[in-house]
mmCIF file of C-alpha atoms in Angstrom:
data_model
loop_
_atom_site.group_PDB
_atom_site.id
_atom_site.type_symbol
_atom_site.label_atom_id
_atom_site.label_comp_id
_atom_site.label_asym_id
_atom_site.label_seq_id
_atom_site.Cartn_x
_atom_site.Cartn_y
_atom_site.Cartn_z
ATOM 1 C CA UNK L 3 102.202 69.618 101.247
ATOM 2 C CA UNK L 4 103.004 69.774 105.147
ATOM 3 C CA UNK L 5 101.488 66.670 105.808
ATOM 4 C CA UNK L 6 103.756 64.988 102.855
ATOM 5 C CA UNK L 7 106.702 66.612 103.764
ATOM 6 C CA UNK L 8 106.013 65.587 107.579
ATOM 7 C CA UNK L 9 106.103 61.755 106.231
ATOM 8 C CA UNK L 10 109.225 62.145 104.203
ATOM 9 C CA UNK L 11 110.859 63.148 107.461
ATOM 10 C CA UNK L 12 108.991 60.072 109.001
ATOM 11 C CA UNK L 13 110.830 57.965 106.303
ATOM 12 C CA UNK L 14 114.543 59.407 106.802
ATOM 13 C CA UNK L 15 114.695 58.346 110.982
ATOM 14 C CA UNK L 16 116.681 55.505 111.480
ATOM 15 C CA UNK L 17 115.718 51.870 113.134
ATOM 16 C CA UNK L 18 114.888 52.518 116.171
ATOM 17 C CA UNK L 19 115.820 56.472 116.655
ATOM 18 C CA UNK L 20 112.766 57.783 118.641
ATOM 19 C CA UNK L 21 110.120 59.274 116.399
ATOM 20 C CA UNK L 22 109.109 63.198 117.768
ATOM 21 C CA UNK L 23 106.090 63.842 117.797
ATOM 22 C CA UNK L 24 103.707 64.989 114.771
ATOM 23 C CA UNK L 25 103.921 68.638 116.130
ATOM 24 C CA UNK L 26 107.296 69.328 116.771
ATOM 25 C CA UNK L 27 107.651 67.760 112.959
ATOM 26 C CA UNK L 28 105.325 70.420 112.091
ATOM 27 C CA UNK L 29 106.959 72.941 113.898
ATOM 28 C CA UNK L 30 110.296 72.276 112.586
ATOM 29 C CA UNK L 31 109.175 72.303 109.092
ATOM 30 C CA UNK L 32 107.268 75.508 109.390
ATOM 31 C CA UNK L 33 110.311 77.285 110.701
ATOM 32 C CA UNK L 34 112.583 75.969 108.027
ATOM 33 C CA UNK L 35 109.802 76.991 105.128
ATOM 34 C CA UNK L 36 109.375 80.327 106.919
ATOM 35 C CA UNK L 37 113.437 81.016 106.954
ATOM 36 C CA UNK L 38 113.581 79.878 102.931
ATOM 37 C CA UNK L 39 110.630 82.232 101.749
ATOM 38 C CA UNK L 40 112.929 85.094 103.626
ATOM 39 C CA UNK L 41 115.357 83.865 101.882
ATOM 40 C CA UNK L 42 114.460 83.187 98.903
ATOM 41 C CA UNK L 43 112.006 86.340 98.826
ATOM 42 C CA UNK L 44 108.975 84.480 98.004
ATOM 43 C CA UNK L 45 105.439 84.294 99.846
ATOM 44 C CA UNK L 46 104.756 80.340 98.154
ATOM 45 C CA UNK L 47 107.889 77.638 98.421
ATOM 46 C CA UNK L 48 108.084 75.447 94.726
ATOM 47 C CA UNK L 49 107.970 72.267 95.319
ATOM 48 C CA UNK L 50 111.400 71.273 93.990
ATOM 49 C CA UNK L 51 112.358 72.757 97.479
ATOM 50 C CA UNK L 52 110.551 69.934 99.395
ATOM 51 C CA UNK L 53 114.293 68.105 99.491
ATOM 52 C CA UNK L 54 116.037 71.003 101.118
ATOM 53 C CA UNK L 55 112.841 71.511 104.079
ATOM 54 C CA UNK L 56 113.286 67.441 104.755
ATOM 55 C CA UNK L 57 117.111 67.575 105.064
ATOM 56 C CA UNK L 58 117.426 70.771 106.949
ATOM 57 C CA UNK L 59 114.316 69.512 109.243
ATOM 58 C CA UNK L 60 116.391 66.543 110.207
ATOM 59 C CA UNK L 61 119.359 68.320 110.709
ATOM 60 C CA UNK L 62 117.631 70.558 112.880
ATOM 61 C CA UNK L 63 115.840 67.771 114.867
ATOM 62 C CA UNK L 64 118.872 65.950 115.357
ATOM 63 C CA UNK L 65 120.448 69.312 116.692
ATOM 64 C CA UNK L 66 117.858 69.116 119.628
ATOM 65 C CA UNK L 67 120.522 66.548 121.075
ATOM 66 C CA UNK L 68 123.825 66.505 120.680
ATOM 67 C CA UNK L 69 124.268 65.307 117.362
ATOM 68 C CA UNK L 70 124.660 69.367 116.206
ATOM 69 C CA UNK L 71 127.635 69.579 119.020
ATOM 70 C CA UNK L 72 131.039 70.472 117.283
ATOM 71 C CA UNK L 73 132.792 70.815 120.868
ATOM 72 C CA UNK L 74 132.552 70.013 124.509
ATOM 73 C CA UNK L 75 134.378 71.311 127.527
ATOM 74 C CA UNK L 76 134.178 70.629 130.751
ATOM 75 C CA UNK L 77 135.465 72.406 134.269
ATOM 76 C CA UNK L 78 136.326 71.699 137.665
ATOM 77 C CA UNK L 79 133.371 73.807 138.464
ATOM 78 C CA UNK L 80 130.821 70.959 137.088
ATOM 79 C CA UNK L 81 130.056 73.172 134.273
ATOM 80 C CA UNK L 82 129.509 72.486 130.979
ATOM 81 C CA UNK L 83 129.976 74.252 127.703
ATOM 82 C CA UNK L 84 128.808 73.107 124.004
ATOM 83 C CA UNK L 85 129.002 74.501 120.562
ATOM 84 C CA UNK L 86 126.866 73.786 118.183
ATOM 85 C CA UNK L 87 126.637 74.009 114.112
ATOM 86 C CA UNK L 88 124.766 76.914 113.149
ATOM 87 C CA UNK L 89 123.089 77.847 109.894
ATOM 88 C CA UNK L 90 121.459 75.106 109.175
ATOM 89 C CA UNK L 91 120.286 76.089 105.846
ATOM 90 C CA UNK L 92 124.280 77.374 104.968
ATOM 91 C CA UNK L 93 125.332 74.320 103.148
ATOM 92 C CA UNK L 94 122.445 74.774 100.489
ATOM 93 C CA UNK L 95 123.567 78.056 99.046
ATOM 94 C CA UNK L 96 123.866 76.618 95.726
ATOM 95 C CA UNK L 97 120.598 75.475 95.671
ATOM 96 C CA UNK L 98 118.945 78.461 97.443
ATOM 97 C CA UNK L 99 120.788 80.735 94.785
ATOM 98 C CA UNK L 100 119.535 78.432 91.769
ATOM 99 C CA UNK L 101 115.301 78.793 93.469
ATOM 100 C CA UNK L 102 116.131 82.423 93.663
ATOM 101 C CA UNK L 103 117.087 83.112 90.007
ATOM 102 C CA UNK L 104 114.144 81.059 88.714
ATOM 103 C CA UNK L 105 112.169 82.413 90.804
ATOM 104 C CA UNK L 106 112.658 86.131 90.206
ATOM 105 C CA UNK L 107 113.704 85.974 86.474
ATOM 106 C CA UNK L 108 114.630 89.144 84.940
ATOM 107 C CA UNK L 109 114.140 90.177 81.716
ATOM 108 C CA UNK L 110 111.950 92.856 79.820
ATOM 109 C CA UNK L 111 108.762 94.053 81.057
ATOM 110 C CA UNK L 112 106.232 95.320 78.872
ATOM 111 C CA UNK L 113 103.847 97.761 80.334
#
C-alpha cells in the first residue's frame, strides 16, 4: 500500500515542481500513517484513509519550503523569523472522527 500511496503523491506534484526523492516520500507517509493510527487508535490504517495520508503528505512536503509560512518578519539585525501552519492533520477532524466510530463500533458484547 506504501508503494501505491507513494505514486498517488507522485501524481498530485505539479509541472515542473521538483519531485523529492522516493525516501523522503516514504518518510513523509510513514509519519503521517504513524500520527493517524495514534489517532485514530488503531494498529492497521483502512484503506478509505489512503486520501487523507496523500493530502496531508503533500501538505507536509510543501511545508519543507515556504509554502507552510503564514508570516514573515524581518529585522535590522539580518534576522529572520517565520511561522508556519501547524497540525497538519487538523483540518480532517471530520473525517478522522467518522474512521474512529467505524472503527471502534460499540454495541453489545456477548461473552
Amino acid at each position: 500500500m506504501d508503494a501505491a500511496l507513494s505514486e498517488r503523491v507522485k501524481t498530485r506534484l505539479l509541472e515542473g515542481e521538483a519531485v523529492p526523492d522516493d525516501a523522503v516520500i516514504a518518510e513523509v507517509i510513514a509519519t503521517i500513517q504513524d500520527r493517524l493510527k495514534i489517532r485514530l487508535d488503531t494498529v492497521e490504517l483502512p484503506e478509505t484513509a489512503g486520501s487523507i495520508v496523500v493530502d496531508a503528505a503533500m501538505k507536509a512536503l510543501r511545508l519543507r519550503g515556504y509554502e507552510g509560512s503564514t508570516s514573515e518578519s524581518s529585522s535590522d539585525g539580518g534576522s529572520i523569523s517565520n511561522s508556519f501552519v501547524s497540525g497538519i492533520l487538523e483540518e480532517y477532524e471530520p473525517e478522522l472522527a467518522s474512521l474512529h466510530r467505524s472503527l471502534h463500533k460499540r454495541g453489545i458484547q456477548f461473552i
